CSV table of C-alpha atoms in Angstrom, one decimal:
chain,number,residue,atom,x,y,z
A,230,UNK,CA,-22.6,-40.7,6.5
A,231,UNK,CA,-19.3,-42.2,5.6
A,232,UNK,CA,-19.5,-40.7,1.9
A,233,UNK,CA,-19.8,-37.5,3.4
A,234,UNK,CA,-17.2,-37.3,5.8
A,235,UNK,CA,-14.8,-38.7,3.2
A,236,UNK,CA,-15.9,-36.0,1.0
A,237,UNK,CA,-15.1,-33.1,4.0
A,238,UNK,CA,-12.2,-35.0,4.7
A,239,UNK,CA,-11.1,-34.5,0.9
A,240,UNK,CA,-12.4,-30.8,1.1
A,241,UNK,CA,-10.1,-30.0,4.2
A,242,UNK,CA,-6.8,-31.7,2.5
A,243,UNK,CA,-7.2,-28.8,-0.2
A,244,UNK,CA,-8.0,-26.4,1.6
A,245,UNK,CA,-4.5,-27.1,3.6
A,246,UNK,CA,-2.7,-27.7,0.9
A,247,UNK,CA,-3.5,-24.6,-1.0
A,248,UNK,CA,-2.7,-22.7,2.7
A,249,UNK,CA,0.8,-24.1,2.6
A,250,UNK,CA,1.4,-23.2,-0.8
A,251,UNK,CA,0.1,-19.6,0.1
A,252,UNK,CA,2.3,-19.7,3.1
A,253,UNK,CA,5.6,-20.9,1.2
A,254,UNK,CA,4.8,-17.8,-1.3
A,255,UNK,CA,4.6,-15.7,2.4
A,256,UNK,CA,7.6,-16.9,3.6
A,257,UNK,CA,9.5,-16.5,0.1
A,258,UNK,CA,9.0,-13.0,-0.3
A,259,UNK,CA,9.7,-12.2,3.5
A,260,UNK,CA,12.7,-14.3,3.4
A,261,UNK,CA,13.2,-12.1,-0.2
A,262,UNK,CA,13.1,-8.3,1.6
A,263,UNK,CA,15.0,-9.7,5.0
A,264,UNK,CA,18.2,-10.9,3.2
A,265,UNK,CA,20.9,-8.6,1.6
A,266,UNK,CA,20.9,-7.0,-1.2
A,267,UNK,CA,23.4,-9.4,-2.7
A,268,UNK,CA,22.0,-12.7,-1.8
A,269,UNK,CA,18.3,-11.5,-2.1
A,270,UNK,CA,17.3,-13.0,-5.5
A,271,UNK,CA,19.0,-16.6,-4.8
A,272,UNK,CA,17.4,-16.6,-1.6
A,273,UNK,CA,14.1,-16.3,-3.0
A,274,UNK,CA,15.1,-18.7,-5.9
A,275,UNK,CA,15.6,-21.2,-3.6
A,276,UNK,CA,12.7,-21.2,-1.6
A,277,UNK,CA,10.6,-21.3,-4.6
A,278,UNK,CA,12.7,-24.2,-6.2
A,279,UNK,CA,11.3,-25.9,-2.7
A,280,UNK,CA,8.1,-25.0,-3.3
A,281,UNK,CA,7.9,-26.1,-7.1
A,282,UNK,CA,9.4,-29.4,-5.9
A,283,UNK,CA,6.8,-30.1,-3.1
A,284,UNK,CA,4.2,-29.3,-5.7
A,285,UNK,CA,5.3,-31.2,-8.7
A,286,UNK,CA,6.0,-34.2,-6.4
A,287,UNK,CA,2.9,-34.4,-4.4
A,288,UNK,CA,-0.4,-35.2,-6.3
A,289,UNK,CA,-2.5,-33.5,-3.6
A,290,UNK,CA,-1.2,-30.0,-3.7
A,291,UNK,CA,-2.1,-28.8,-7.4
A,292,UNK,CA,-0.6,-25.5,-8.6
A,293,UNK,CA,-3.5,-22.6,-8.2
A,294,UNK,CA,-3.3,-20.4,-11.1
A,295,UNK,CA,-0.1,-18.2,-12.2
A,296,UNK,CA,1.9,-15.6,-11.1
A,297,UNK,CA,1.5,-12.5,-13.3
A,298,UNK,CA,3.0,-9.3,-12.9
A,299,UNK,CA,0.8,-6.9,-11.1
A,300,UNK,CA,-2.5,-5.5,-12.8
A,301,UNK,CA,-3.3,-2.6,-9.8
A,302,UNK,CA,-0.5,-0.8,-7.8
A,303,UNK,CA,-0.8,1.2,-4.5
A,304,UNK,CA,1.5,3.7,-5.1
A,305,UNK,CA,1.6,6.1,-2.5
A,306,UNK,CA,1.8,7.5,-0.1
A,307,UNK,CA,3.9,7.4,3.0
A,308,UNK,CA,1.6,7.5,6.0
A,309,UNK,CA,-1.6,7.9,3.9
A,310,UNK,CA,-3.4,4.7,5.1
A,311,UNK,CA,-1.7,2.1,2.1
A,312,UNK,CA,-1.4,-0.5,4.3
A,313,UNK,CA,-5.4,-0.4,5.4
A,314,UNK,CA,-6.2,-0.4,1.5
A,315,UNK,CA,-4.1,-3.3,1.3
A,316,UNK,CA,-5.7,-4.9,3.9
A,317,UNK,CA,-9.1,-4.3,3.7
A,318,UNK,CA,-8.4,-5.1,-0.4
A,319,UNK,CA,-7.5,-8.3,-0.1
A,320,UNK,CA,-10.3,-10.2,1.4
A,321,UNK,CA,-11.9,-9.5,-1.6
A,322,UNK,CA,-12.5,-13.1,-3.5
A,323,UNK,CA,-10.6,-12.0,-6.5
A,324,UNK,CA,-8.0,-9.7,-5.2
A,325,UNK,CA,-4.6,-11.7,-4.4
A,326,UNK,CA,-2.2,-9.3,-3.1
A,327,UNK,CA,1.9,-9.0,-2.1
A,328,UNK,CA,1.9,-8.8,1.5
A,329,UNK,CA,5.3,-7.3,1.7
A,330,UNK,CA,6.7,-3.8,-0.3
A,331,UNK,CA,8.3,-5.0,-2.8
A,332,UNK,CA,10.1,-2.1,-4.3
A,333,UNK,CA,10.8,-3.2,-7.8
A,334,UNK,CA,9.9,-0.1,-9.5
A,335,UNK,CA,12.5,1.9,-7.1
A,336,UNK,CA,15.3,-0.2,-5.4
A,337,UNK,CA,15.0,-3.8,-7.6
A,338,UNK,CA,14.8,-2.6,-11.2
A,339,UNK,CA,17.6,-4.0,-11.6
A,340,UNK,CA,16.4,-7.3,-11.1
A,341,UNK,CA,14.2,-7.2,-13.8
A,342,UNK,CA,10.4,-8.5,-14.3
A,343,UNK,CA,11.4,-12.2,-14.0
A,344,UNK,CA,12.3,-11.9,-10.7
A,345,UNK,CA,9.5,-9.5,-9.8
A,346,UNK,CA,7.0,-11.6,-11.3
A,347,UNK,CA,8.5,-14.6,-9.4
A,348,UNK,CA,7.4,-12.5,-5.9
A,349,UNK,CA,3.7,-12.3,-7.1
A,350,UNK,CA,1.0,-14.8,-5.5
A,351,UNK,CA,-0.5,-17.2,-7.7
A,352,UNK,CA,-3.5,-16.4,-9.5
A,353,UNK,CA,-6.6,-17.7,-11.4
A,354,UNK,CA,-7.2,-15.1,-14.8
A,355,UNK,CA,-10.1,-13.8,-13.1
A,356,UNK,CA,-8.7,-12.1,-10.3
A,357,UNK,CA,-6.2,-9.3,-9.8
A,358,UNK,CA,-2.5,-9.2,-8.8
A,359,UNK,CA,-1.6,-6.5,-6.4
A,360,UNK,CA,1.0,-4.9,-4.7
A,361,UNK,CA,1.8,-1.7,-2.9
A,362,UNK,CA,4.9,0.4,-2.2
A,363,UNK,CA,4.4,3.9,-1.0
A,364,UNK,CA,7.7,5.3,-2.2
A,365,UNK,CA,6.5,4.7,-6.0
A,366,UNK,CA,4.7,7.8,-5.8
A,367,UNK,CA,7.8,10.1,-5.0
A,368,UNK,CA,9.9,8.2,-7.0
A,369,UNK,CA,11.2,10.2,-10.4
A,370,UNK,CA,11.6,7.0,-12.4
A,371,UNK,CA,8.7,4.9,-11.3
A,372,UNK,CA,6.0,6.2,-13.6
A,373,UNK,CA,8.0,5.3,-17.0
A,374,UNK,CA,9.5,1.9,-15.4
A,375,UNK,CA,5.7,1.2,-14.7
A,376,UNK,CA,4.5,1.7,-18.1
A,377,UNK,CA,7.1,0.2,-19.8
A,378,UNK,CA,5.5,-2.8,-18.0
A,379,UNK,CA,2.1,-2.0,-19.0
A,380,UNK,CA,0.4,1.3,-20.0
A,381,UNK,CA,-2.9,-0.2,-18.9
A,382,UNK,CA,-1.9,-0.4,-15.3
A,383,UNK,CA,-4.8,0.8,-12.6
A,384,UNK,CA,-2.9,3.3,-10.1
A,385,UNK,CA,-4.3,3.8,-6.7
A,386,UNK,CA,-3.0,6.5,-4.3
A,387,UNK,CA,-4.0,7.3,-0.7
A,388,UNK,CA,-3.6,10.8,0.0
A,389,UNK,CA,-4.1,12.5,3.1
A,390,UNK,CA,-4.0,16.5,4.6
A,391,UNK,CA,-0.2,16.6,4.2
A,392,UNK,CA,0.6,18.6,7.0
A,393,UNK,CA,-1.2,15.8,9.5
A,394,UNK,CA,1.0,13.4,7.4
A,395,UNK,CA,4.3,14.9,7.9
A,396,UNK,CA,4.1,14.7,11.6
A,397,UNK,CA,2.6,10.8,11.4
A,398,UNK,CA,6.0,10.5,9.1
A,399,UNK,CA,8.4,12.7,11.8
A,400,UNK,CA,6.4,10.6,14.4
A,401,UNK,CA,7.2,7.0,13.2
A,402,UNK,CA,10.9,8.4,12.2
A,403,UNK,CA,11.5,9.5,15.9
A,404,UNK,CA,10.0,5.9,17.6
A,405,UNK,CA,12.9,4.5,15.8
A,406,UNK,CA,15.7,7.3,15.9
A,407,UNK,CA,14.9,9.2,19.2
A,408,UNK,CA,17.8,11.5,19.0
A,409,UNK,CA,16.5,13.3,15.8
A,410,UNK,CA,16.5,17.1,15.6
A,411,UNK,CA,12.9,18.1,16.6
A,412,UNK,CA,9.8,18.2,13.9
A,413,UNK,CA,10.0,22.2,13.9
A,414,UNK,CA,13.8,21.9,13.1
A,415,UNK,CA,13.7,19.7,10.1
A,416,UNK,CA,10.8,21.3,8.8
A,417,UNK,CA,11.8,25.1,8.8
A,418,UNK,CA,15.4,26.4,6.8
A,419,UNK,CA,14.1,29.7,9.0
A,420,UNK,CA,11.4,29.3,11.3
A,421,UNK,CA,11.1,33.3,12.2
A,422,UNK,CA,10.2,33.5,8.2
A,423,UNK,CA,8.6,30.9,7.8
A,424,UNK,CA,10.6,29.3,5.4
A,425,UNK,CA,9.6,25.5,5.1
A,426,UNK,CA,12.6,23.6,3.9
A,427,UNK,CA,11.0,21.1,1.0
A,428,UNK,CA,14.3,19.2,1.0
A,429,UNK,CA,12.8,17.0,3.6
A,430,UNK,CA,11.3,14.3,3.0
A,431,UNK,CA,8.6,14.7,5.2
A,432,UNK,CA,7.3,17.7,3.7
A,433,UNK,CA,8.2,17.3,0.2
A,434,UNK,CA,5.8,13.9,-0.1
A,435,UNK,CA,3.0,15.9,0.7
A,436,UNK,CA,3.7,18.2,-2.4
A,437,UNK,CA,1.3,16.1,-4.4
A,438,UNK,CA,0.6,18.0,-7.2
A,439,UNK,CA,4.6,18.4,-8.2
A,440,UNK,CA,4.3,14.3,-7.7
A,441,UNK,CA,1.4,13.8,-9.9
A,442,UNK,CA,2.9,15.6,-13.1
A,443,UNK,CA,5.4,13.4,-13.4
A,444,UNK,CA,2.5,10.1,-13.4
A,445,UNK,CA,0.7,12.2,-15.9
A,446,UNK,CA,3.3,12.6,-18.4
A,447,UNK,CA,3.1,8.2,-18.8
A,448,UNK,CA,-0.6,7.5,-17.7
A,449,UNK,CA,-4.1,9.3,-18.0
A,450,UNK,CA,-5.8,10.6,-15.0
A,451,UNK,CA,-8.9,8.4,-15.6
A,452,UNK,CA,-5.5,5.2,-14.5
A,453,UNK,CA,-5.3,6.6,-11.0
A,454,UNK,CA,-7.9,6.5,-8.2
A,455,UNK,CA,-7.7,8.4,-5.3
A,456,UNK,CA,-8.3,7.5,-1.7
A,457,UNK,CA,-9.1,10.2,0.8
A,458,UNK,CA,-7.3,8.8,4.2
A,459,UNK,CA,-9.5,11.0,6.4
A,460,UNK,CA,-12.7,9.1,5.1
A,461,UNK,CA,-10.8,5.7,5.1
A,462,UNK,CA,-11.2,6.3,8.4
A,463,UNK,CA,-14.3,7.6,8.7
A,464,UNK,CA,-16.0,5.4,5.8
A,465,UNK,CA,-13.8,2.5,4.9
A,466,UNK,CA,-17.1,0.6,3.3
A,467,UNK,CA,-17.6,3.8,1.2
A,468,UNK,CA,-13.8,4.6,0.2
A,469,UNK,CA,-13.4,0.2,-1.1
A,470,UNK,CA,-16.7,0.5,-3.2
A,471,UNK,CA,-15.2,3.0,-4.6
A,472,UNK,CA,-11.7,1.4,-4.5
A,473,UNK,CA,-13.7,-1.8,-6.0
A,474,UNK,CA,-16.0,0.1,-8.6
A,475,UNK,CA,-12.4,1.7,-10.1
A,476,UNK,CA,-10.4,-2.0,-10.5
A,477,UNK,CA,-13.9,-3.5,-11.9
A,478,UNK,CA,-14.8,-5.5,-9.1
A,479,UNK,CA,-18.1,-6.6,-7.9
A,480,UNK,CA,-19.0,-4.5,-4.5
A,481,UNK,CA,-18.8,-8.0,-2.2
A,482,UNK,CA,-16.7,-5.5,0.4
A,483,UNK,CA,-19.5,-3.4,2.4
A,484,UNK,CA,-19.7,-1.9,6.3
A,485,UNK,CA,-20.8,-5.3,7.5
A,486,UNK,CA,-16.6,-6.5,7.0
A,487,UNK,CA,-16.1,-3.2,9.4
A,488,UNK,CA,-16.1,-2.3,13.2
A,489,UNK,CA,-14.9,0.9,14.6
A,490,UNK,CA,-11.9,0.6,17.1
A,491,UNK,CA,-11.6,3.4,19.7
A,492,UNK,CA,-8.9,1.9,21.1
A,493,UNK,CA,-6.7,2.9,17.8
A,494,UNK,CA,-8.8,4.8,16.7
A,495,UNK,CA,-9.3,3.6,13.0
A,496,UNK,CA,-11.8,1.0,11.8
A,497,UNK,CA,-10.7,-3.0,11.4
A,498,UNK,CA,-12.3,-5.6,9.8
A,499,UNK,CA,-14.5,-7.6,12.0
A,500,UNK,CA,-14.1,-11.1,12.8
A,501,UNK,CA,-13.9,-13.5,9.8
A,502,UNK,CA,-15.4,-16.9,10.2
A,503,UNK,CA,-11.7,-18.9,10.0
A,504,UNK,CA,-10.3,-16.6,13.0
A,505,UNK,CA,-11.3,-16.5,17.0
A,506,UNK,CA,-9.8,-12.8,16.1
A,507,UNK,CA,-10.7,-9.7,14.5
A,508,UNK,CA,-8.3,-8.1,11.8
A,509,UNK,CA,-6.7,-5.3,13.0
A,510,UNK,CA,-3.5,-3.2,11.7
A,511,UNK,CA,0.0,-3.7,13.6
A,512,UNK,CA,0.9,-1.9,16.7
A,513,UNK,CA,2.9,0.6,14.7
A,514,UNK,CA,-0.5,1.8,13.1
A,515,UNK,CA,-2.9,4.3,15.0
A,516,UNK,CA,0.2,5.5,17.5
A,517,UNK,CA,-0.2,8.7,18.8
A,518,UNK,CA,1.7,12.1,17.0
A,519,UNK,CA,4.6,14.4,18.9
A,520,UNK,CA,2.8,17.5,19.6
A,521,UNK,CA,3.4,20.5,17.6
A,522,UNK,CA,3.2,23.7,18.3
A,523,UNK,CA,-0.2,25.2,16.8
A,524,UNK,CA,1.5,27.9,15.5
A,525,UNK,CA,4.1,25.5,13.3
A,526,UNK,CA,0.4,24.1,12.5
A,527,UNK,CA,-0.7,27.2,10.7
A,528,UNK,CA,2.5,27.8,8.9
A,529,UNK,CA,2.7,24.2,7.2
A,530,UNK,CA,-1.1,24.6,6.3
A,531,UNK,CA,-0.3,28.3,4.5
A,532,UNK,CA,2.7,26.8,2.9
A,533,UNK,CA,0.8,23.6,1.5
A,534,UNK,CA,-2.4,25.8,1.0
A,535,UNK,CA,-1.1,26.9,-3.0
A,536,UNK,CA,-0.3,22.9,-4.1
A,537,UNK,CA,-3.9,21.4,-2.6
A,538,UNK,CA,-5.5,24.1,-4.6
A,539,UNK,CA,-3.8,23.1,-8.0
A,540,UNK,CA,-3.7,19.1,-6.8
A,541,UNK,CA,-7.9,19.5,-6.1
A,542,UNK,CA,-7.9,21.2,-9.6
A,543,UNK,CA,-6.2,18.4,-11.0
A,544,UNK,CA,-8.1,15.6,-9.7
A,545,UNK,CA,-11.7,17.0,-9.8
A,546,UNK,CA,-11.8,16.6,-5.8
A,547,UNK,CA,-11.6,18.8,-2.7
A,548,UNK,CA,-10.6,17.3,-0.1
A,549,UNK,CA,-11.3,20.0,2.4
A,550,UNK,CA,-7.8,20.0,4.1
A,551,UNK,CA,-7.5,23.6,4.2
């Protein structure tokens, strides 16, 4: 009996030290993204000279694995259900993932791969470094910055019916900037003719198709895997096997990790057996959309009607948004 306790005893201590390790990385790259622009990398430097000094001078808390830059990106996009995939991801035994957005590949390239491989969480060379930043997607340079990195890098991007995305966009947008013009405003140069003004951001991210030549100029289609947001919904179990068959993974994630809330009204992952708490997404996620007219409706869905065609086309899929 006293061998054995000793022995959970000694089981526990690594568990908790490799938590604190995890939770040092955490706080690093939060600590990372929260300071300025000028003072962001020697923030993070520091906090990780910390952490290498805990570790090098305490027997108990070994290194686990390396950090290596990223093997699978989320990519995009904006309001497409990224941060579920993330999410739902991760639990997988050998998926470690960024919790935070990064955004090397658009705002930090600067920085250089050094410092971006310095934000990754450690990992064993069986298992898969992640990140996601949704902007990637609509970012000119982020498809050759990304293969100059590596040309063997798995894309994923969560798509969703774009016009049902631009309000979700406009709708997040106005919880934090109330005095905004309204969604019908921004979206039409002239309402009366219908003419959608694709300078705005919220309507020109759902323009996939003009999105996707761009990745397709640096990486083949068989690279990127697409994620229907409507059946992430709908199916999560369904839309991670297939998230899992694409990066090689063995299917371990299945509809037994998933519950249906109503109460947001998008599945979470049930209960795991560490936590008195199911896993759900932050308050932000599931709010309700503005209304919009019906009519303003029907205009967007002509206007996007032309690119879903050629984006199906492209990708082999339809995903039935018209």
């Amino acid at each position: 009996m006293g061998s054995k306790k000793l022995l959970q005893k000694s089981h526990y201590c690594t568990i908790s030290a490799k938590a604190r390790v995890i939770s040092d990385e955490t706080r690093a790259v939060r600590l990372a993204n929260l300071t300025g622009n000028q003072s962001k990398h020697s923030a993070l430097q520091k906090t990780q000279d910390v952490l290498d000094h805990k570790q090098s001078n305490n027997s108990n808390s070994p290194k686990y694995g390396n950090k290596k830059l990223p093997n699978a990106l989320i990519v995009g996009v904006k309001k497409g259900g990224t941060r579920a995939v993330l999410e739902f991801i991760r639990i997988h035994p050998d998926v470690r993932a960024l919790g935070t957005e990064p955004h090397f590949f658009d705002r930090n390239y600067d920085k250089g791969l050094d410092w971006y491989r310095g934000l990754m969480p450690r990992t064993l060379d069986s298992q898969i470094t992640m990140e996601k930043t949704p902007s990637y997607f609509v970012t000119r340079e982020a498809p050759r910055r990304i293969s100059n990195m590596s040309r063997e890098t798995k894309l994923i991007v969560v798509v969703r019916n774009p016009v049902t995305r631009a309000i979700s966009d406009y709708t997040q947008t106005l919880s934090k900037k109330p005095d905004i013009p309204s969604f019908e405003e921004l979206a039409f140069k002239n309402r009366s003719q219908g003419i959608v003004d694709t300078s705005w951001n919220a309507i020109r991210i759902g323009m996939y198709i003009l999105h996707l030549e761009n990745w397709l100029q640096y990486f083949r289609l068989s690279q990127i895997h697409f994620v229907s947001g409507e059946r992430l919904i709908t199916d999560p179990a369904g839309e991670l096997g297939r998230v899992q068959d694409f990066l090689g993974l063995k299917r371990i994630i299945t509809d037994k990790h998933f519950y249906f809330n109503r109460t947001k009204g998008f599945p979470c992952l049930k209960k795991p057996e560490s936590s008195s708490q199911p896993r759900c997404l932050g308050k932000s996620k599931g709010r309700t959309h503005v209304q919009i007219d019906q009519e303003v409706i029907e205009q967007l869905r002509e206007f996007y009607r032309p690119f879903n065609v050629k984006f199906y086309e492209m990708v082999g899929h339809d995903f039935r948004w018209d």
